[in-house]
PDB file of C-alpha atoms (C1' of nucleotides) in Angstrom:
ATOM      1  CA  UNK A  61      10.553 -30.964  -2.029  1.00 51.00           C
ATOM      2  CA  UNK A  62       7.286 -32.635  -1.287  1.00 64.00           C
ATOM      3  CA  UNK A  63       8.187 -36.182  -2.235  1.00 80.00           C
ATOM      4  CA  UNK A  64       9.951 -36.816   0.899  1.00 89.00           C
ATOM      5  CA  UNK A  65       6.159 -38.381   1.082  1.00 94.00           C
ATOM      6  CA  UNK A  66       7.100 -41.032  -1.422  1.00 94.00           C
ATOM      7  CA  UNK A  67      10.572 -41.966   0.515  1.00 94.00           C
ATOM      8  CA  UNK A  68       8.944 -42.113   3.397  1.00 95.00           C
ATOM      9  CA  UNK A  69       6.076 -44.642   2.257  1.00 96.00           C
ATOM     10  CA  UNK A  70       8.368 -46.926   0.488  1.00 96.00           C
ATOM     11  CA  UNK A  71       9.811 -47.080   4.228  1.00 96.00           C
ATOM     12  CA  UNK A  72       6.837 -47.860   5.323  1.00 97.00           C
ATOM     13  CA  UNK A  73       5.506 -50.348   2.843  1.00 97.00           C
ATOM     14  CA  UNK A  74       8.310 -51.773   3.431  1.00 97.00           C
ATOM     15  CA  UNK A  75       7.547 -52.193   7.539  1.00 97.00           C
ATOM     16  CA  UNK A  76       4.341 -52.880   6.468  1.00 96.00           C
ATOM     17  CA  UNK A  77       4.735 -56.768   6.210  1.00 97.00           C
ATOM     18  CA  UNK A  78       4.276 -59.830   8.928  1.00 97.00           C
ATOM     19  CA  UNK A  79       6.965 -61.402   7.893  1.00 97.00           C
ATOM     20  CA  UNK A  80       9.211 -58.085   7.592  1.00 98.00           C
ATOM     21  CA  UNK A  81       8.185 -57.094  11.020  1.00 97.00           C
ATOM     22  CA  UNK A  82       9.741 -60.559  11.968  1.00 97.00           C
ATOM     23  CA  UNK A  83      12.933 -60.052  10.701  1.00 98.00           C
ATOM     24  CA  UNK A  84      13.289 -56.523  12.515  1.00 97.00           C
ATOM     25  CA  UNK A  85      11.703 -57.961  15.739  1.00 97.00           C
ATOM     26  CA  UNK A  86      14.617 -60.811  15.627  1.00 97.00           C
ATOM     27  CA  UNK A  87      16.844 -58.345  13.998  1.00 97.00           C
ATOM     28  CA  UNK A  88      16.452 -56.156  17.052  1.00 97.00           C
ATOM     29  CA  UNK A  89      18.246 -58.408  18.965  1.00 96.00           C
ATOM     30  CA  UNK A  90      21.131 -58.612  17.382  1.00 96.00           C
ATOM     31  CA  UNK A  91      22.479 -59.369  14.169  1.00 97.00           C
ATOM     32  CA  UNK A  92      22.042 -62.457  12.481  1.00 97.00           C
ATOM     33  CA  UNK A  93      22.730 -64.436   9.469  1.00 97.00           C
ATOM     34  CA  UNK A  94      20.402 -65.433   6.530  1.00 97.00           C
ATOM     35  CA  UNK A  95      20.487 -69.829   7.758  1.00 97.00           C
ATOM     36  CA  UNK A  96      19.801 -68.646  11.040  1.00 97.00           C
ATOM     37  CA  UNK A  97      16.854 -66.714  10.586  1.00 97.00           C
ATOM     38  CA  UNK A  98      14.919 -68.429   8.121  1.00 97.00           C
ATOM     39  CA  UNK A  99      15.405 -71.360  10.450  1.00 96.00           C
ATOM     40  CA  UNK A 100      13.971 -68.994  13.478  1.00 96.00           C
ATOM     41  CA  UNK A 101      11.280 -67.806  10.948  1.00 96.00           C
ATOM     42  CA  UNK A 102      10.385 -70.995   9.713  1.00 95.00           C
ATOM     43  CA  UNK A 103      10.324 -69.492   5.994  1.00 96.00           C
ATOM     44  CA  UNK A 104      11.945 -70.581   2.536  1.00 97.00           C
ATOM     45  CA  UNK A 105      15.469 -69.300   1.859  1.00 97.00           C
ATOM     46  CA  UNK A 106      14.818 -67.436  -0.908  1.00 97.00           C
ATOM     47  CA  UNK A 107      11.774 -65.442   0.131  1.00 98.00           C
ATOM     48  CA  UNK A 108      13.702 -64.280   3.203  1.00 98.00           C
ATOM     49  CA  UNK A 109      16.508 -63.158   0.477  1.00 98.00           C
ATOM     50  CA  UNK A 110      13.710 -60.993  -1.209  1.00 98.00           C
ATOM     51  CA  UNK A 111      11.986 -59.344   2.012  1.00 98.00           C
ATOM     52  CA  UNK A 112      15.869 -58.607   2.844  1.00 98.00           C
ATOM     53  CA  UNK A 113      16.661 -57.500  -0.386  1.00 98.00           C
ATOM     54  CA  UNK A 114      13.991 -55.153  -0.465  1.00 98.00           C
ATOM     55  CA  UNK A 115      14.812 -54.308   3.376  1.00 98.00           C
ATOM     56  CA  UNK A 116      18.047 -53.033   1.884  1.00 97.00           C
ATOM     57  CA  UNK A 117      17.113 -51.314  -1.176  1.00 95.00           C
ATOM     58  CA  UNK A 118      14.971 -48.763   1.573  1.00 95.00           C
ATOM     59  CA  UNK A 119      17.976 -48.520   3.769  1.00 95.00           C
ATOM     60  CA  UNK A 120      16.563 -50.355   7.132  1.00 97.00           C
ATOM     61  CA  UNK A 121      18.756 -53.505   6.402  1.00 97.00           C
ATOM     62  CA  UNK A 122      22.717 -54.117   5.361  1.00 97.00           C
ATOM     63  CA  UNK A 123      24.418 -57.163   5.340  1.00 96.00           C
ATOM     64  CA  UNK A 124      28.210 -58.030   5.970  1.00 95.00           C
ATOM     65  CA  UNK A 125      29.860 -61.030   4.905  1.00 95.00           C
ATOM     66  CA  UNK A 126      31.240 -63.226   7.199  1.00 93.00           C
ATOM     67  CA  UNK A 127      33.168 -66.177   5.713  1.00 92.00           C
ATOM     68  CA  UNK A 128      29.955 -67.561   3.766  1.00 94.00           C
ATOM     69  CA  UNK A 129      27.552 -66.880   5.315  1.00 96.00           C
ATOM     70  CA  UNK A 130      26.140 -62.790   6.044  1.00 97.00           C
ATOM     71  CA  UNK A 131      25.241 -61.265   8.911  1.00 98.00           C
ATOM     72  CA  UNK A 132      22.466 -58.989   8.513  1.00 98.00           C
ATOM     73  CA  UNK A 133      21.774 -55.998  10.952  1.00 97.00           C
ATOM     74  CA  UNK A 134      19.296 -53.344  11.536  1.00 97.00           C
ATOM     75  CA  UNK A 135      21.118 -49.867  10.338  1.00 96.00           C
ATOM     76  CA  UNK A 136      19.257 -47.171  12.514  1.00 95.00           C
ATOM     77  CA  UNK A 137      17.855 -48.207  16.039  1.00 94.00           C
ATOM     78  CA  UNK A 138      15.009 -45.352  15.382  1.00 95.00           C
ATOM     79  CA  UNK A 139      13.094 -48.301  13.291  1.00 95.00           C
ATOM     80  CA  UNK A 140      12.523 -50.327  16.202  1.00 95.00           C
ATOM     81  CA  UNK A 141      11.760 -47.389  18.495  1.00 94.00           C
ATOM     82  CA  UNK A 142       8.960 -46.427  15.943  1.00 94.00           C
ATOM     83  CA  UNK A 143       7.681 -49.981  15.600  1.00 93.00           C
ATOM     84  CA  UNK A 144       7.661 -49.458  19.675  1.00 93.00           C
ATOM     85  CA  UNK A 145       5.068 -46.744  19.313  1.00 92.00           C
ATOM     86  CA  UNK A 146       3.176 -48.435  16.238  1.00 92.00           C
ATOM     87  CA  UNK A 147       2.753 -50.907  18.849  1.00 92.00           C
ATOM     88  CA  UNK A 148       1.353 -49.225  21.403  1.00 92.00           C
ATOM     89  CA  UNK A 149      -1.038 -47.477  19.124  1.00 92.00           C
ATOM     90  CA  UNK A 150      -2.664 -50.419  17.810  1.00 92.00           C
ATOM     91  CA  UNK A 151      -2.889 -51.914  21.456  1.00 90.00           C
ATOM     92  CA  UNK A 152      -4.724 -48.757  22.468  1.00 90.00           C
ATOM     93  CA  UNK A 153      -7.029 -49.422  19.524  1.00 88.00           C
ATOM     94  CA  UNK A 154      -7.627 -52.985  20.440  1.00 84.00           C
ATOM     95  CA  UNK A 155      -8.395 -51.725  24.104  1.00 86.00           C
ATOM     96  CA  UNK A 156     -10.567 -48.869  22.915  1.00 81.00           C
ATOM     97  CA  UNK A 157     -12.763 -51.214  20.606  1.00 75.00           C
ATOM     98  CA  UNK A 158     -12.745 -54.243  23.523  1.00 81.00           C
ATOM     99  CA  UNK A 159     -13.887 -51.042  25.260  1.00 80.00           C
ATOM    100  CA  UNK A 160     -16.582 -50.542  22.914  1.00 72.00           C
ATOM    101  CA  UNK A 161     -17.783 -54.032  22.358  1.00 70.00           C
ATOM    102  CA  UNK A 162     -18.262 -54.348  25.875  1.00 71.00           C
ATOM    103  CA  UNK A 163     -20.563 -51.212  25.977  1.00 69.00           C
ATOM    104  CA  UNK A 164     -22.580 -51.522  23.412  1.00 61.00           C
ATOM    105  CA  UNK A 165     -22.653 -54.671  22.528  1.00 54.00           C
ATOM    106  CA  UNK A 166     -20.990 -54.955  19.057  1.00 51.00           C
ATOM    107  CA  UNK A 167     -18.577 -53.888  16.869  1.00 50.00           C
ATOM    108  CA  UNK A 168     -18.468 -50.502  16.144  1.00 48.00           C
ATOM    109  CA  UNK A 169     -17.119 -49.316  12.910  1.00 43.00           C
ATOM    110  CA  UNK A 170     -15.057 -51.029   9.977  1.00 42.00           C
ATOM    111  CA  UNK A 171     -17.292 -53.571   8.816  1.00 41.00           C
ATOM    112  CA  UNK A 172     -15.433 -53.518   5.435  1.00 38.00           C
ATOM    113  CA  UNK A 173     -11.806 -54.247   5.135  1.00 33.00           C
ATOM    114  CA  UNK A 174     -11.711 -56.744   8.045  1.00 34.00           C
ATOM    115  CA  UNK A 175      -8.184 -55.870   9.178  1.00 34.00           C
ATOM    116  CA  UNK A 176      -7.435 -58.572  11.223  1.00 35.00           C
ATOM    117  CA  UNK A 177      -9.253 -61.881   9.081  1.00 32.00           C
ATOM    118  CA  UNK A 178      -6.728 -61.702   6.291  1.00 32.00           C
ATOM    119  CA  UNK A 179      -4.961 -64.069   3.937  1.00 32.00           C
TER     120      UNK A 179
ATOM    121  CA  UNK B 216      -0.235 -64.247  19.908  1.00 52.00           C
ATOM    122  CA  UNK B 217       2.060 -63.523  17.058  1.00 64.00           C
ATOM    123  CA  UNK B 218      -0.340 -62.247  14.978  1.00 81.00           C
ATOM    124  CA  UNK B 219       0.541 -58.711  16.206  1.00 90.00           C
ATOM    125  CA  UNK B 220       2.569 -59.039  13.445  1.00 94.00           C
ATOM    126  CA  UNK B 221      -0.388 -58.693  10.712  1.00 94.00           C
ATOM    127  CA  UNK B 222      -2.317 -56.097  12.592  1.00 94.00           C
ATOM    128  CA  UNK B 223       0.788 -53.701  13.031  1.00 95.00           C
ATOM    129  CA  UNK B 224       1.473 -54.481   9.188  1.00 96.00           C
ATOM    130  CA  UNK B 225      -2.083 -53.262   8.299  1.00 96.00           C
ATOM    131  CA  UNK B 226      -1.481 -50.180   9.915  1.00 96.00           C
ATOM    132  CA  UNK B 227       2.321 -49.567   8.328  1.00 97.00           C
ATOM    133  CA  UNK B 228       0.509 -50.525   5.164  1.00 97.00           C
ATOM    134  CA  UNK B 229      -2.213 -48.155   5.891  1.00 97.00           C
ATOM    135  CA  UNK B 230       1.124 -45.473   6.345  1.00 97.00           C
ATOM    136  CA  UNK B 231       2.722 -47.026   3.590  1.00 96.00           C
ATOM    137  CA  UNK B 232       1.379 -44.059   0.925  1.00 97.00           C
ATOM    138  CA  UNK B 233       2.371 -40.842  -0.511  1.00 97.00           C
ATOM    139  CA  UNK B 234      -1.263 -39.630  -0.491  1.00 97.00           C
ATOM    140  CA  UNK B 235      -2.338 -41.200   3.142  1.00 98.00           C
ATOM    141  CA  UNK B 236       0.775 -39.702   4.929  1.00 97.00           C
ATOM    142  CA  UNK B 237       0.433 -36.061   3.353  1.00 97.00           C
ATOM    143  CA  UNK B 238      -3.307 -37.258   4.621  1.00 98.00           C
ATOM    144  CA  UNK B 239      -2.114 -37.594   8.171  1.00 97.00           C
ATOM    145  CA  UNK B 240       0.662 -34.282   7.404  1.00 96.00           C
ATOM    146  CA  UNK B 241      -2.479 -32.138   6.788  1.00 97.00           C
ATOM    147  CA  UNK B 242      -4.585 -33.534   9.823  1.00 97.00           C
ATOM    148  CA  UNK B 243      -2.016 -33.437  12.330  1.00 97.00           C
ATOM    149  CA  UNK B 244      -2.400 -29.571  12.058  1.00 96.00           C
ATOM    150  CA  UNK B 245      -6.295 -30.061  13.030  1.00 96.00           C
ATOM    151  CA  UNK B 246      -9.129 -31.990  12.103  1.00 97.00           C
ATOM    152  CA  UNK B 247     -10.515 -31.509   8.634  1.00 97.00           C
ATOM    153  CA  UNK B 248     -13.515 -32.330   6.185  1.00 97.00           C
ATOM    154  CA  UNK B 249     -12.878 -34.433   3.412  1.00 98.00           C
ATOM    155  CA  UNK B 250     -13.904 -31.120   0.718  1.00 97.00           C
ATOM    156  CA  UNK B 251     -11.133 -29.323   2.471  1.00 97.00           C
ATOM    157  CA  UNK B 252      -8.858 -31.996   2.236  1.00 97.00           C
ATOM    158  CA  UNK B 253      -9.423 -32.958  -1.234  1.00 97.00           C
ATOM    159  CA  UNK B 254      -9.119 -29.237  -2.017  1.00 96.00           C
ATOM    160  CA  UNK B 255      -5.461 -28.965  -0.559  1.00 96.00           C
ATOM    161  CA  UNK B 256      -3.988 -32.417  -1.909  1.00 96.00           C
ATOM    162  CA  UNK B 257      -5.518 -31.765  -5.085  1.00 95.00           C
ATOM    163  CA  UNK B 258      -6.916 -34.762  -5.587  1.00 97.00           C
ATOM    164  CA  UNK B 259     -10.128 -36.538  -6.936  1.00 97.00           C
ATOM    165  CA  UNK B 260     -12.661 -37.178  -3.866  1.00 97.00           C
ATOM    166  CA  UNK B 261     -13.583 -40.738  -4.263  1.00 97.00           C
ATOM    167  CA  UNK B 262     -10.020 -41.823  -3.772  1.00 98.00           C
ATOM    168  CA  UNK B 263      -9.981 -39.216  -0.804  1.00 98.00           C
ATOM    169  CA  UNK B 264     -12.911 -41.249   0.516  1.00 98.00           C
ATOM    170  CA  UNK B 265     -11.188 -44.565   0.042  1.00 98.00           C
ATOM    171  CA  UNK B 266      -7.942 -43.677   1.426  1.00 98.00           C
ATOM    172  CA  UNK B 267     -10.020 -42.421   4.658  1.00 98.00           C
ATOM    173  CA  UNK B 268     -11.927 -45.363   4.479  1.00 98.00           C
ATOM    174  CA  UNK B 269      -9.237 -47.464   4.850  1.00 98.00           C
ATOM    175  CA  UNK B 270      -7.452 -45.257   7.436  1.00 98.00           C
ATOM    176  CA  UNK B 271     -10.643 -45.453   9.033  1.00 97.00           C
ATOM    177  CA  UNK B 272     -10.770 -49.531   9.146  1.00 95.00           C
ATOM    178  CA  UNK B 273      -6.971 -49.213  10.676  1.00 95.00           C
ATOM    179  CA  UNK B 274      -8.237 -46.633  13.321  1.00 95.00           C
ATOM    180  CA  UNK B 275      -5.422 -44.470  12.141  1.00 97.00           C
ATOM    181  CA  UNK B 276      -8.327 -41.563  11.960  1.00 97.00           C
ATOM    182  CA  UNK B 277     -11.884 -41.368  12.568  1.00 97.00           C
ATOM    183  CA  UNK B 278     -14.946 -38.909  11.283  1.00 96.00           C
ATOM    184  CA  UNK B 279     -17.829 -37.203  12.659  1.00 96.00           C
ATOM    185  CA  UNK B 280     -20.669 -35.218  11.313  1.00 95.00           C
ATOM    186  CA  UNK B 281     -20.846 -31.742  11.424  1.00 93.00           C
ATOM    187  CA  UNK B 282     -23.781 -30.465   9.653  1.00 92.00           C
ATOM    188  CA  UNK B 283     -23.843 -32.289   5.920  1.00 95.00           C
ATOM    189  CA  UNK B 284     -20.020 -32.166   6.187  1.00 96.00           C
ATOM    190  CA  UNK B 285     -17.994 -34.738   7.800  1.00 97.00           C
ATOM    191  CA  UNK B 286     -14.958 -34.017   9.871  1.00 98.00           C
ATOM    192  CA  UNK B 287     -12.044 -36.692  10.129  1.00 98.00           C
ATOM    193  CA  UNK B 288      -9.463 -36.066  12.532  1.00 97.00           C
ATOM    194  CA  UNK B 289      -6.571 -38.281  14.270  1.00 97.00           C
ATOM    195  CA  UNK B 290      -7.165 -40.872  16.574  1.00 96.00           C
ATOM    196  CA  UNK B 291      -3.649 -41.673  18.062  1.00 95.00           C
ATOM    197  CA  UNK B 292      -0.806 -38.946  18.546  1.00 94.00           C
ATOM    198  CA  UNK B 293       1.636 -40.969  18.160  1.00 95.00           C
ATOM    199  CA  UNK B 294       0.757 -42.232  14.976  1.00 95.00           C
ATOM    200  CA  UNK B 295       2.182 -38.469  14.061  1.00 95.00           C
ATOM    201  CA  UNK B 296       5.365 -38.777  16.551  1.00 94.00           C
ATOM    202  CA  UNK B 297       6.166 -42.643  14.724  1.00 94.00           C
ATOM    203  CA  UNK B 298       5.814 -40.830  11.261  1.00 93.00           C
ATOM    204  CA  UNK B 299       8.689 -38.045  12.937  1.00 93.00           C
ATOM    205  CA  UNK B 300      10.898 -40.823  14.347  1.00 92.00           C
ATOM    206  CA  UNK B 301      10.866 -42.834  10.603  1.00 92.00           C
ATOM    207  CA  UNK B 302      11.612 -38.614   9.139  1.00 92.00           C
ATOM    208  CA  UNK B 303      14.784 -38.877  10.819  1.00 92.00           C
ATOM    209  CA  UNK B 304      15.412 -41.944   9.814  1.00 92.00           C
ATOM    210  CA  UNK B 305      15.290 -41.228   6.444  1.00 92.00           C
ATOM    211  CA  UNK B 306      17.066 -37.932   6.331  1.00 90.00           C
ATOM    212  CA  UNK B 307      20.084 -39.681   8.164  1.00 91.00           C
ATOM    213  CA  UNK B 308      19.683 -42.565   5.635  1.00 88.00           C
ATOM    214  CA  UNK B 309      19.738 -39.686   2.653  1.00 84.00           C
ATOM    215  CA  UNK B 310      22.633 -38.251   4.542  1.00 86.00           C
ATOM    216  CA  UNK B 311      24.699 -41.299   4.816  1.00 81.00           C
ATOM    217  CA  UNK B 312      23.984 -42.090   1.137  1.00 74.00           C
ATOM    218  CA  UNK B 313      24.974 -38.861  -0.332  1.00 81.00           C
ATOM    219  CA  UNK B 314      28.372 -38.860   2.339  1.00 79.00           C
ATOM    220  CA  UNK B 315      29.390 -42.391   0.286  1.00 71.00           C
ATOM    221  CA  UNK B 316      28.174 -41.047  -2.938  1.00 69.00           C
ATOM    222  CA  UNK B 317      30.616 -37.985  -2.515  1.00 70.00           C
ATOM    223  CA  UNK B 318      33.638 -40.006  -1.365  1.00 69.00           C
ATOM    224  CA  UNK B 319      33.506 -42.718  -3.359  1.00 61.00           C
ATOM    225  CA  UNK B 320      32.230 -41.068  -6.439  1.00 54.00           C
ATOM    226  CA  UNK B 321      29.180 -43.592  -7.185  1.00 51.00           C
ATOM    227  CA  UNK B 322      26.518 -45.751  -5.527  1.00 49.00           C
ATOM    228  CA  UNK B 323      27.000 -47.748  -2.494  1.00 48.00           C
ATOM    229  CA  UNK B 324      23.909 -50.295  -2.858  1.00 43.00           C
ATOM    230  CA  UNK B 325      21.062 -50.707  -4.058  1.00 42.00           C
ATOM    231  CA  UNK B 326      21.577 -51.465  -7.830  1.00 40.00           C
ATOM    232  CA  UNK B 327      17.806 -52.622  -8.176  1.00 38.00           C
ATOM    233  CA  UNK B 328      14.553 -51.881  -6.771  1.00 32.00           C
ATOM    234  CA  UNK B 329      15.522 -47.390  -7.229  1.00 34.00           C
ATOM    235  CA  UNK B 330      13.543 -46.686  -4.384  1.00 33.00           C
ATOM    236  CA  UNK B 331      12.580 -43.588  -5.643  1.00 35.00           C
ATOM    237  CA  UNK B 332      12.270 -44.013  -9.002  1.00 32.00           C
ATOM    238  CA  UNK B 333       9.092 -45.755  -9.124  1.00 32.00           C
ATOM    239  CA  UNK B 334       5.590 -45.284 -11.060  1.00 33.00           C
TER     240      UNK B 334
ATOM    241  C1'  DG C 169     -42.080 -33.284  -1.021  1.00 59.08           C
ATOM    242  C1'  DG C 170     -37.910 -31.826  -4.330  1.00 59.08           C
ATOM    243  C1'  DC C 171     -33.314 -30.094  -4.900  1.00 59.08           C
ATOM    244  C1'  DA C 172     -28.439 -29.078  -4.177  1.00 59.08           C
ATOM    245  C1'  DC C 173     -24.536 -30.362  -1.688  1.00 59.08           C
ATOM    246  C1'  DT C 174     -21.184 -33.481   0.737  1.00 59.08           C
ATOM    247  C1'  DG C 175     -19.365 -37.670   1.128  1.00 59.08           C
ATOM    248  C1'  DA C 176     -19.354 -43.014   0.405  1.00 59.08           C
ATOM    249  C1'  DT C 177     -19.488 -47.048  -2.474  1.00 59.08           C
ATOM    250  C1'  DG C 178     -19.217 -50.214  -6.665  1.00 59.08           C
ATOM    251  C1'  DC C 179     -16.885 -51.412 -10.863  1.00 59.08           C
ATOM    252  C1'  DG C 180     -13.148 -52.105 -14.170  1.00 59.08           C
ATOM    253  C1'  DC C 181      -8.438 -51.844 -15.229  1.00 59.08           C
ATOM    254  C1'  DA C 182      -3.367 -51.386 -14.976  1.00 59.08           C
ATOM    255  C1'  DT C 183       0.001 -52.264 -11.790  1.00 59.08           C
ATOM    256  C1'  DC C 184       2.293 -54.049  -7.758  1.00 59.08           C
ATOM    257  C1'  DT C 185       3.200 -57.849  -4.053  1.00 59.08           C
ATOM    258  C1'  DG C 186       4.312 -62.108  -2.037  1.00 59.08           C
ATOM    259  C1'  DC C 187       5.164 -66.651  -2.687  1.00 59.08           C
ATOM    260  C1'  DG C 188       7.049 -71.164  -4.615  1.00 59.08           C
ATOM    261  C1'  DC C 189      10.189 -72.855  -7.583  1.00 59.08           C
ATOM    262  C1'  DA C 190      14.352 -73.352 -10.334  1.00 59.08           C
ATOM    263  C1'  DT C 191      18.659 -71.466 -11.151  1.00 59.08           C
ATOM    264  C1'  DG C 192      22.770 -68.361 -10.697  1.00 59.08           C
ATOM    265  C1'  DT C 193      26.775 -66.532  -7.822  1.00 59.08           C
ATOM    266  C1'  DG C 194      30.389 -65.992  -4.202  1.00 59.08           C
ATOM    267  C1'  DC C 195      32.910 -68.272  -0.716  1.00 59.08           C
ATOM    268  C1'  DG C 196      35.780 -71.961   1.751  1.00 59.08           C
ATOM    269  C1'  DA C 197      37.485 -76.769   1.874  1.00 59.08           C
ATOM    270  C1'  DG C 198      39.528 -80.669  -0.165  1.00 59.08           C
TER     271       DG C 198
ATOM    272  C1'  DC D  63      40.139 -76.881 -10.077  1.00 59.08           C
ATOM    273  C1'  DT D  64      36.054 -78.943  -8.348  1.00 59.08           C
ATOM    274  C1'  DC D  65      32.779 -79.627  -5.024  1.00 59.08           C
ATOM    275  C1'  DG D  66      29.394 -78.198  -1.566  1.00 59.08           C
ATOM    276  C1'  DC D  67      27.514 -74.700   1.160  1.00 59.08           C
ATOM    277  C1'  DA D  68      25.187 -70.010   1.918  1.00 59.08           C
ATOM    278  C1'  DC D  69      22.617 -66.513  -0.400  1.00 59.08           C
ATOM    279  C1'  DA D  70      20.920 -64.052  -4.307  1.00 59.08           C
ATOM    280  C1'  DT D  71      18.223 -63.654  -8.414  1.00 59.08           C
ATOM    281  C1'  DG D  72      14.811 -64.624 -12.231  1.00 59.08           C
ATOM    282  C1'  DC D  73      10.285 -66.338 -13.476  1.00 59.08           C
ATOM    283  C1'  DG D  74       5.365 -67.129 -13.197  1.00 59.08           C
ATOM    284  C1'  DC D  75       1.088 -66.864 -10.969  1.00 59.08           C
ATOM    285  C1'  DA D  76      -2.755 -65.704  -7.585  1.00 59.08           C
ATOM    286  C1'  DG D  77      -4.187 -62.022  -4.930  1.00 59.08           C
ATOM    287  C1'  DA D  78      -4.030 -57.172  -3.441  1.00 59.08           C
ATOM    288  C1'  DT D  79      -3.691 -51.951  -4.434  1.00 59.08           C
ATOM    289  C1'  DG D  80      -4.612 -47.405  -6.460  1.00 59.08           C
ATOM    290  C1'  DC D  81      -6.996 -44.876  -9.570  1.00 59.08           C
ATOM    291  C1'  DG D  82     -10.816 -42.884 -12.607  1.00 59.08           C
ATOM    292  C1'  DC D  83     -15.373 -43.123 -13.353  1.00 59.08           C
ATOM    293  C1'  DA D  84     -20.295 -43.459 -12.505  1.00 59.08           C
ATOM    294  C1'  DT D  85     -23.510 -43.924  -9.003  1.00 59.08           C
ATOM    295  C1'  DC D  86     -25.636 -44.354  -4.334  1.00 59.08           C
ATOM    296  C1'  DA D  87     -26.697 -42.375   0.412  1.00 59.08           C
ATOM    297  C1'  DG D  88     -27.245 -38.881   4.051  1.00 59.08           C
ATOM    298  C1'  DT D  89     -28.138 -33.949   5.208  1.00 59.08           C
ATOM    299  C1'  DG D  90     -29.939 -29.109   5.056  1.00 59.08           C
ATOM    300  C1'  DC D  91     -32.842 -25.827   2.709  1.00 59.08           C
ATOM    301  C1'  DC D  92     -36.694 -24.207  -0.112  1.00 59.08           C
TER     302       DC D  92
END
DNA sequence: GGCACTGATGCGCATCTGCGCATGTGCGAG
DNA sequence: CTCGCACATGCGCAGATGCGCATCAGTGCC
């Protein structure tokens, strides 16, 4: 009764990937097949297999064959609409701390963790 | 310009967590120090401190001193109304799967990776 | 000053992730 | 039936994550 919490961060971890966001960003436009968007993504074959595996296995994914190839398409339009608002959180937060560099001069918090510099 | 990408998947990685989202359920009702917090969730407080500290470096929340306590609170709204929006998609995503599960008398997808299942 | 309290940080470990790579599987064409 | 194409899956490894534990740092009070 309390580990909708779970669900809902598998969903999440599951968003919470570059490349993933890709695939629902190209996703969003329509649905596609597995040639196409690696080729669009510029990624390996097989790794897009396993981000869209996984993409299924939470639900935000399904695929349909189509002769032999299969089209894959976002299932609930309410993923992209939240992306929409993770997006204009984190451009708040890059105005607020542009903001705040201005100001004062330098950064002001999160010294650890460096968000942005990774991989 | 693309790398929007990473920095949104920091901060869906940042959601992507039982503890961190019952985190945000608990501070959505009001700010709250971290004894408090630890207190409710029942939970040991260095890893409350590291979870906020890495909420923190995604500006998901923020603290301030009050006294020799420290109160954390939300930063963005709609951090909250995102975590709603992917709610709903999970509950219709629980309701589609138990709809298939009662007509067809077993499991659509999702063979691997349970989903829910996990540690 | 010393002390108790509140929170942050460092360390070590088990586990998970993402990737490249090789290989397996389903489909259509000949 | 066999071949080639389009995807999926298994394996192994480097790096990241989450936790418990001990410890450090800032604050108020005596």
């Amino acid at each position: 009764m309390d580990d909708i919490y779970e669900i809902q961060a598998d969903v999440l971890r599951a968003l919470g990937n570059a490349r993933r966001l890709e695939i629902i960003h190209w996703l969003a436009q329509g649905p596609c097949d597995v040639g196409t968007l690696a080729d669009r993504m510029a990624i390996a074959q097989p790794n897009l297999s396993q981000h869209l595996a996984l993409m299924r296995s939470t639900g935000i994914v399904e695929g349909e064959r189509r002769g032999r190839e299969i089209r894959y398409r976002l299932i609930d339009p309410d993923i992209v609409r939240a992306c929409g608002l993770m997006r204009g959180v984190i451009e708040r937060r890059v105005a607020r701390l542009a903001d705040a560099t201005r100001t004062t001069g330098s950064v002001p918090l999160a010294p650890p963790h460096s968000t942005t510099t990774q991989r």
